[in-house]
PDB file of C-alpha atoms in Angstrom:
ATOM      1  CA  UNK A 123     -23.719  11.475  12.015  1.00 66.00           C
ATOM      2  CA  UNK A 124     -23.882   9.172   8.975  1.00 91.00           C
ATOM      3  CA  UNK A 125     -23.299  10.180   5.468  1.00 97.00           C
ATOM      4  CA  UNK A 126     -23.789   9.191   2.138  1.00 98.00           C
ATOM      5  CA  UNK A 127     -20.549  10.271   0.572  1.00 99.00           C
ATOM      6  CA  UNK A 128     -20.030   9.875  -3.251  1.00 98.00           C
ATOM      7  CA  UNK A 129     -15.911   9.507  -4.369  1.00 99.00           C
ATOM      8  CA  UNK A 130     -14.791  10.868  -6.892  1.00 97.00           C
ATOM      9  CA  UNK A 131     -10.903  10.088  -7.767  1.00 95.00           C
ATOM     10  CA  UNK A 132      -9.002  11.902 -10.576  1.00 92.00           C
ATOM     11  CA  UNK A 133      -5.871  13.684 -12.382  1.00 93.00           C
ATOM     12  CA  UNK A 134      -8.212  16.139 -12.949  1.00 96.00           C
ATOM     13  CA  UNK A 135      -5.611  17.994 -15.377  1.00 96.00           C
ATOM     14  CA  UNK A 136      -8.245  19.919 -15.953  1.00 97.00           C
ATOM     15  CA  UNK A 137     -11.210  19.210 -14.228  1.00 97.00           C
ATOM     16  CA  UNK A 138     -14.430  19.385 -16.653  1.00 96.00           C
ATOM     17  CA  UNK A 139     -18.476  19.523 -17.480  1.00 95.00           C
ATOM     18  CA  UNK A 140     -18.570  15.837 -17.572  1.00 94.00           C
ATOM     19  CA  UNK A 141     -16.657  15.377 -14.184  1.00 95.00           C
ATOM     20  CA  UNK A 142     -19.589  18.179 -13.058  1.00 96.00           C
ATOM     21  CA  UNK A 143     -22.068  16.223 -14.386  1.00 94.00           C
ATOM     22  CA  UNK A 144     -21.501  13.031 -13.643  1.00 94.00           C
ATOM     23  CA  UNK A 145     -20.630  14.200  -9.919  1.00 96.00           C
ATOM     24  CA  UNK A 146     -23.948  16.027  -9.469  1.00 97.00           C
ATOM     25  CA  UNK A 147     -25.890  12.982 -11.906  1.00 96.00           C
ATOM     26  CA  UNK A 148     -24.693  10.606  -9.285  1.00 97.00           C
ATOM     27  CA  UNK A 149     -25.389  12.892  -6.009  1.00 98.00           C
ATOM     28  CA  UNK A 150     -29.274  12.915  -6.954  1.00 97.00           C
ATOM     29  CA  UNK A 151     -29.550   9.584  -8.133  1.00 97.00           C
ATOM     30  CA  UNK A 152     -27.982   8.287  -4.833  1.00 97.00           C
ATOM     31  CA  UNK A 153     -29.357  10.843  -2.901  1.00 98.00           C
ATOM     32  CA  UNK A 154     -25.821  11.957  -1.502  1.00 98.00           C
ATOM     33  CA  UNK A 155     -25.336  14.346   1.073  1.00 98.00           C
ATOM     34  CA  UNK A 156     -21.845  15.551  -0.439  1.00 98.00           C
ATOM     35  CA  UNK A 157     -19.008  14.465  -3.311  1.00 99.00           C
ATOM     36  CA  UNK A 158     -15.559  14.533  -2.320  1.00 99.00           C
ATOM     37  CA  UNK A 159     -13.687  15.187  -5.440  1.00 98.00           C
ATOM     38  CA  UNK A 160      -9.960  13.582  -4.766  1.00 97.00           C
ATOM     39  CA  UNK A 161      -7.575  14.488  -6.826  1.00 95.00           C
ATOM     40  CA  UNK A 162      -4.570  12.160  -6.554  1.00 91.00           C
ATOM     41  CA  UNK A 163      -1.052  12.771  -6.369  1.00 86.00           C
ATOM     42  CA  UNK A 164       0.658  10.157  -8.080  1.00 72.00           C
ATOM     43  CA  UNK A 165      -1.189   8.555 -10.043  1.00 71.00           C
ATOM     44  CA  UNK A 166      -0.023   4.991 -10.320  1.00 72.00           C
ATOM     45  CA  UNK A 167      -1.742   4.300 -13.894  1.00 65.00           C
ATOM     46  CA  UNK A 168      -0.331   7.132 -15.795  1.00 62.00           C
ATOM     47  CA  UNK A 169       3.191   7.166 -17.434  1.00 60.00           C
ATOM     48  CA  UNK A 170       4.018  10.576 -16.911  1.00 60.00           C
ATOM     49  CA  UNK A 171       2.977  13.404 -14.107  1.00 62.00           C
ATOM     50  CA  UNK A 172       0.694  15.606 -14.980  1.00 68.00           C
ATOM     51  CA  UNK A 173       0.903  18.323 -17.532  1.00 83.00           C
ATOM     52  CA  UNK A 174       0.084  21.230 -14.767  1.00 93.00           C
ATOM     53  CA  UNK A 175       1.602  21.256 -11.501  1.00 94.00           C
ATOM     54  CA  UNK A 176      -0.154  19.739  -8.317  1.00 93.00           C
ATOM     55  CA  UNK A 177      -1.161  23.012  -6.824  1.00 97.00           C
ATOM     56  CA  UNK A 178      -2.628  24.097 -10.302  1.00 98.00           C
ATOM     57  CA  UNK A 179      -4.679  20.804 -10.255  1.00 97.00           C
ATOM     58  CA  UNK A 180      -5.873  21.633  -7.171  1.00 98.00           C
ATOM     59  CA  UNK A 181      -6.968  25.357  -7.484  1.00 98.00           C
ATOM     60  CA  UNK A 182      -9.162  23.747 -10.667  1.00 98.00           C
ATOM     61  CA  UNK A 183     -11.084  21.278  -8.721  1.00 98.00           C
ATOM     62  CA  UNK A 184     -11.163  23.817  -5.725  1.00 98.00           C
ATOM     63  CA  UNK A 185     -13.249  26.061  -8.264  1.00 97.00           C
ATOM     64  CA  UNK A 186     -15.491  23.381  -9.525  1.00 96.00           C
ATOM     65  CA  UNK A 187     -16.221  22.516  -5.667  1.00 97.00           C
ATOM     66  CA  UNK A 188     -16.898  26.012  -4.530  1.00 94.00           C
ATOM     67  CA  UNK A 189     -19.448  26.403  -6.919  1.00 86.00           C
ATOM     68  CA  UNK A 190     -21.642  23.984  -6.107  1.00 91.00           C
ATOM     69  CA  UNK A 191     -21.936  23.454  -1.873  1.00 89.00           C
ATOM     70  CA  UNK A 192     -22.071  19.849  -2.046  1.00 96.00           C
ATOM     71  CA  UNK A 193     -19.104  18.773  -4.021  1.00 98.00           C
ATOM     72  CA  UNK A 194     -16.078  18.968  -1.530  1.00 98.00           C
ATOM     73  CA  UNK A 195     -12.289  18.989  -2.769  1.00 98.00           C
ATOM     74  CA  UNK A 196     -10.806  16.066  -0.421  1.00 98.00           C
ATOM     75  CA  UNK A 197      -6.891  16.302  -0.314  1.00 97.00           C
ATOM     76  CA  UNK A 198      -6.409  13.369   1.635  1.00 96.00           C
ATOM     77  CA  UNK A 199      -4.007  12.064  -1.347  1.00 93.00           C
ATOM     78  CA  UNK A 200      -1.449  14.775  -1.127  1.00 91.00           C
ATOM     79  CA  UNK A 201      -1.463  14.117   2.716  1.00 89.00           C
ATOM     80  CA  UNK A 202       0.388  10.632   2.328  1.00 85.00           C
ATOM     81  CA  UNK A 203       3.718   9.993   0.089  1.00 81.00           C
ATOM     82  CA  UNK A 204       3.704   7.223  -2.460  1.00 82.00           C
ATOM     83  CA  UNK A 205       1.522   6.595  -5.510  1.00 84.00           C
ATOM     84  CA  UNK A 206      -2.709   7.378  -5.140  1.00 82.00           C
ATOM     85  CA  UNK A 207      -3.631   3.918  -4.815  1.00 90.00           C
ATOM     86  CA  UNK A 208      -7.236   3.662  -4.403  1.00 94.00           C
ATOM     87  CA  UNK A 209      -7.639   1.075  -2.141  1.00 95.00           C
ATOM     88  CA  UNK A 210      -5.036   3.191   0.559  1.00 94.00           C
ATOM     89  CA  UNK A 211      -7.015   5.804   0.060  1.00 96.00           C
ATOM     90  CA  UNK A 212     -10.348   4.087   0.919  1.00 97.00           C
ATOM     91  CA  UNK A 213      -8.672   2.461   3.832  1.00 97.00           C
ATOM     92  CA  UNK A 214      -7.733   6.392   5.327  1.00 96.00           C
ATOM     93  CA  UNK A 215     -11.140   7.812   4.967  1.00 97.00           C
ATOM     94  CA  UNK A 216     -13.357   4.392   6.479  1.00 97.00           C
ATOM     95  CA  UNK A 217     -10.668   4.988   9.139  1.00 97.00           C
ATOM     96  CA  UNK A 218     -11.724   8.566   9.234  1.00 96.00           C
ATOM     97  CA  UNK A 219     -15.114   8.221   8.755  1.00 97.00           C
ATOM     98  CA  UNK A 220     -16.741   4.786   9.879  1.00 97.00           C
ATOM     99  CA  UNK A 221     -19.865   5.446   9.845  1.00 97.00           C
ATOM    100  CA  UNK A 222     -20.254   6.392   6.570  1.00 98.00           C
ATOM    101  CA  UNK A 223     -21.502   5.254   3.449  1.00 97.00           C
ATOM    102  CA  UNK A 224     -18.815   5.612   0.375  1.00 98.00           C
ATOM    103  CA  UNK A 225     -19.755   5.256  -3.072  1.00 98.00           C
ATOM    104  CA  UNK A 226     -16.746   5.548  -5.664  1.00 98.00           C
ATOM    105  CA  UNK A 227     -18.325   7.279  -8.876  1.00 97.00           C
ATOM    106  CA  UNK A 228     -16.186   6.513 -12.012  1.00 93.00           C
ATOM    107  CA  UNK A 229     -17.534   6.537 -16.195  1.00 86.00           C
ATOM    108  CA  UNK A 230     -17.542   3.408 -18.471  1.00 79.00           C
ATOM    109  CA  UNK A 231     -14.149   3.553 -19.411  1.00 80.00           C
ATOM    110  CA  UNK A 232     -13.076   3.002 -15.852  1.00 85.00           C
ATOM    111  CA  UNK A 233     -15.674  -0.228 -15.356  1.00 84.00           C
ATOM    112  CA  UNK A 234     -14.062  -2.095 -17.929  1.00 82.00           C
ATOM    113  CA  UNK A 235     -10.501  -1.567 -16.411  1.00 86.00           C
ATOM    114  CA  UNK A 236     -11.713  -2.655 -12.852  1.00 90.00           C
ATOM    115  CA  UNK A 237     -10.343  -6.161 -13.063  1.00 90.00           C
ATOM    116  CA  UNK A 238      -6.580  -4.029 -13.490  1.00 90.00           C
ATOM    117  CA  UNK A 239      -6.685  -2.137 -10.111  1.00 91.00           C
ATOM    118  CA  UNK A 240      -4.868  -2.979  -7.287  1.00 93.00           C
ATOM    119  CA  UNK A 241      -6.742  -4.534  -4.148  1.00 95.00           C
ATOM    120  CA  UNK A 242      -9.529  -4.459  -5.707  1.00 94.00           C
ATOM    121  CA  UNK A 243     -11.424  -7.087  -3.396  1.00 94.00           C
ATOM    122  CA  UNK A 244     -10.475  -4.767  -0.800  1.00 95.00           C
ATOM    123  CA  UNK A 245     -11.735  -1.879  -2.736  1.00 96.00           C
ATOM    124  CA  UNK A 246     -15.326  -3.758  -2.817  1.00 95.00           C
ATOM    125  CA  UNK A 247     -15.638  -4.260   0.537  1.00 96.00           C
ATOM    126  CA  UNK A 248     -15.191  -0.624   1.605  1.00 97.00           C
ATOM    127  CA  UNK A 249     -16.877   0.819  -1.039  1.00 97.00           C
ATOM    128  CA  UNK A 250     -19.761   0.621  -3.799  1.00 96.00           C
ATOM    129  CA  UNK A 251     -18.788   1.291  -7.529  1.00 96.00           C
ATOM    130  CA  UNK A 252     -21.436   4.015  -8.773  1.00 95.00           C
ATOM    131  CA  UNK A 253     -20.743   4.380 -12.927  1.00 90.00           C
ATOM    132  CA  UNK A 254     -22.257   6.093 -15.878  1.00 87.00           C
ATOM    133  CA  UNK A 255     -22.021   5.142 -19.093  1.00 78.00           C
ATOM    134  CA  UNK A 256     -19.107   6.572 -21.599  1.00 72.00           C
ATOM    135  CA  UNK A 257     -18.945   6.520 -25.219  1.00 65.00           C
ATOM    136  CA  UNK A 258     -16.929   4.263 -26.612  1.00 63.00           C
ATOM    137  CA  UNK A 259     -16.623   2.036 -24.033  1.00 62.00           C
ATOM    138  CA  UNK A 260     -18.765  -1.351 -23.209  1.00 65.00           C
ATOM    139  CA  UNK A 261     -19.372  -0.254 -19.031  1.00 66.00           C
ATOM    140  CA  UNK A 262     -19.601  -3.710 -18.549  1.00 70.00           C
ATOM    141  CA  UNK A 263     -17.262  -5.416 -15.300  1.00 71.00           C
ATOM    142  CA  UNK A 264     -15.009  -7.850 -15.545  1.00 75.00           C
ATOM    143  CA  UNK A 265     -15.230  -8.747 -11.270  1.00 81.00           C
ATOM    144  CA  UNK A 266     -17.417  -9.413  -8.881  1.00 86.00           C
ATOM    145  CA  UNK A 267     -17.933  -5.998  -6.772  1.00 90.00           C
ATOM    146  CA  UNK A 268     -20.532  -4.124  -5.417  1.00 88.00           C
ATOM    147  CA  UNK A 269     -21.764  -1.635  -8.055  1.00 91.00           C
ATOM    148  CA  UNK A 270     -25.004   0.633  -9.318  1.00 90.00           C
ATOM    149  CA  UNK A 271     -25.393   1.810 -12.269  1.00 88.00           C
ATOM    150  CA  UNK A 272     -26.856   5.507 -12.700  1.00 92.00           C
ATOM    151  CA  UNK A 273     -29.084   6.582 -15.240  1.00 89.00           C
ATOM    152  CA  UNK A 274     -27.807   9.731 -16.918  1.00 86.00           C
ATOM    153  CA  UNK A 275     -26.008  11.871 -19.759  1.00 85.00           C
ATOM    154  CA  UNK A 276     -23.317   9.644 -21.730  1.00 79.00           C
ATOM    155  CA  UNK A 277     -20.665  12.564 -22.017  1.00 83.00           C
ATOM    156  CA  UNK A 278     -17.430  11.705 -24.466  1.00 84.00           C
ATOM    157  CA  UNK A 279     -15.152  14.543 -22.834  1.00 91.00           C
ATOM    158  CA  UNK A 280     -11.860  13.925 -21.778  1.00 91.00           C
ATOM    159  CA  UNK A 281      -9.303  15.969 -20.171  1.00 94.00           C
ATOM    160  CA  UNK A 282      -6.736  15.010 -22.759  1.00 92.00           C
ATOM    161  CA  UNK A 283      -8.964  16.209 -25.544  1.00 94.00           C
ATOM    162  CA  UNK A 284      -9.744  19.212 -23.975  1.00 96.00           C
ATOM    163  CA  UNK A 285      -5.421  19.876 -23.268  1.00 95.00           C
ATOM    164  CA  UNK A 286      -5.023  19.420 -26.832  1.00 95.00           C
ATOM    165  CA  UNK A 287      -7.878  21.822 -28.121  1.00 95.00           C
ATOM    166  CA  UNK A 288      -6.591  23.949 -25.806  1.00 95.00           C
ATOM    167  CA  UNK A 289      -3.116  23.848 -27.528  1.00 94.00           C
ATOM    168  CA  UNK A 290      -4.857  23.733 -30.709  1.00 95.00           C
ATOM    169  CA  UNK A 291      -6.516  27.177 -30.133  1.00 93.00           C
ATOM    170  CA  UNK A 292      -9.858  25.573 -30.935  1.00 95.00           C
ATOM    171  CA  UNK A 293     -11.226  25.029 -27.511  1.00 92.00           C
ATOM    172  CA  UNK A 294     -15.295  25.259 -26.867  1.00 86.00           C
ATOM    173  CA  UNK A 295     -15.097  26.644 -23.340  1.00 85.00           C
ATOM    174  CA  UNK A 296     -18.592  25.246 -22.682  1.00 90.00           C
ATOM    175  CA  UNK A 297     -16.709  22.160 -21.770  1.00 95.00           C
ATOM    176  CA  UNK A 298     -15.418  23.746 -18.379  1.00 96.00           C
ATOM    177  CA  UNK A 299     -16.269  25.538 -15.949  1.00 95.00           C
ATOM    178  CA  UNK A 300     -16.348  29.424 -16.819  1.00 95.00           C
ATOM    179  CA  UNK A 301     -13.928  30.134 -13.950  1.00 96.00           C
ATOM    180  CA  UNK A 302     -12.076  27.234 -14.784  1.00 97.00           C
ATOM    181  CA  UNK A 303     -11.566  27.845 -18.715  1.00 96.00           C
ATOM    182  CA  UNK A 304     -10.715  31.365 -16.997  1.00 96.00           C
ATOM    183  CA  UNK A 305      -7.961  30.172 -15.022  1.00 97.00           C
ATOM    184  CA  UNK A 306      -6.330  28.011 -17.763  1.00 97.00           C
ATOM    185  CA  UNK A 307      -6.521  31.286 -20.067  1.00 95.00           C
ATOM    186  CA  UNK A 308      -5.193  33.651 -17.122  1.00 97.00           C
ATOM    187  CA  UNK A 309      -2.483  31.101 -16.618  1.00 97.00           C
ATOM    188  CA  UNK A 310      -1.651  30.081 -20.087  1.00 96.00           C
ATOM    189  CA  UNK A 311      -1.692  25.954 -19.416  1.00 97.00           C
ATOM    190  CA  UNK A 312      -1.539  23.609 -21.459  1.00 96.00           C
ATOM    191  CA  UNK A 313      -0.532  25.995 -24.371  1.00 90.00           C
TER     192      UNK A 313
END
């Protein structure tokens, strides 16, 4: 059966609201029938790994995507070695799934760095680029790839923002998830 299946690629150290948001945003607007949330591995465009370890990444996003049937945690990424490159990724899942329609949600900040990923050609042709706007950030591409903008909230929230409130001791847990802001509490990350 064909699907319209809405991608959502991430560190996701941790997963937030405006993740949630701009997940579910783009699932009406598009009229998806699910979101695969895919949180990658390693992460070729970050310096270091990530703060919390994979299989606390992964119990975060799991709780996000149990909450709400249609968001799905994929983990095709941890099922290969190397770095999360998106355009491997893409070519897995069309393999996987050819019948279906993928749409790769990302915010603002990632439209303007389009241009910088790897295969990106290939990327367009196996995929359409579904973005929200982000504060701070023009949204505006730099290539030549199919893309659709969705109307919606323009969130600034950022996982590294909320790490360092966390640290900080001056969180607002409205920003996650309860069961989320629950685990990082229960497990003391990012302290």
């Amino acid at each position: 059966m064909d699907k319209r299946i809405g991608l959502m690629g991430g560190t996701f150290d941790p997963p937030h609201i405006g993740h949630a948001i701009l997940a579910e945003t783009a699932r009406i607007s598009l009229k998806l029938d699910e979101v695969w949330w895919l949180p990658n591995q390693v992460p070729p465009h970050k310096e270091k790994k990530s703060v919390t370890s994979d299989e606390e990444r992964i119990n975060m996003v799991e709780m996000i995507c149990e909450k709400h049937v249609p968001f799905v945690c994929n983990l095709i990424e941890f099922k290969r070695k190397g770095p999360s490159y998106t355009a491997d990724t893409l070519k897995l899942l069309k393999d996987q799934h050819p019948t279906h329609d993928f749409y790769f949600i990302i915010g603002g900040d990632s439209v303007d760095a389009l241009h910088t990923w790897r295969d990106i050609e290939t990327i367009g042709e196996l995929v359409t680029f579904a973005w929200m706007k982000r504060p701070g950030y023009r949204g505006e591409p730099q290539i030549d790839v199919p893309m659709t903008f969705i109307e919606g909230p323009s969130l600034d929230i950022s996982s590294t923002a909320i790490r360092q409130a966390v640290k900080a001791g001056t969180l607002n847990s409205f920003l996650l998830t309860e069961n989320v802001a629950s685990y990082i509490k229960e497990n003391n990350l990012y302290e």
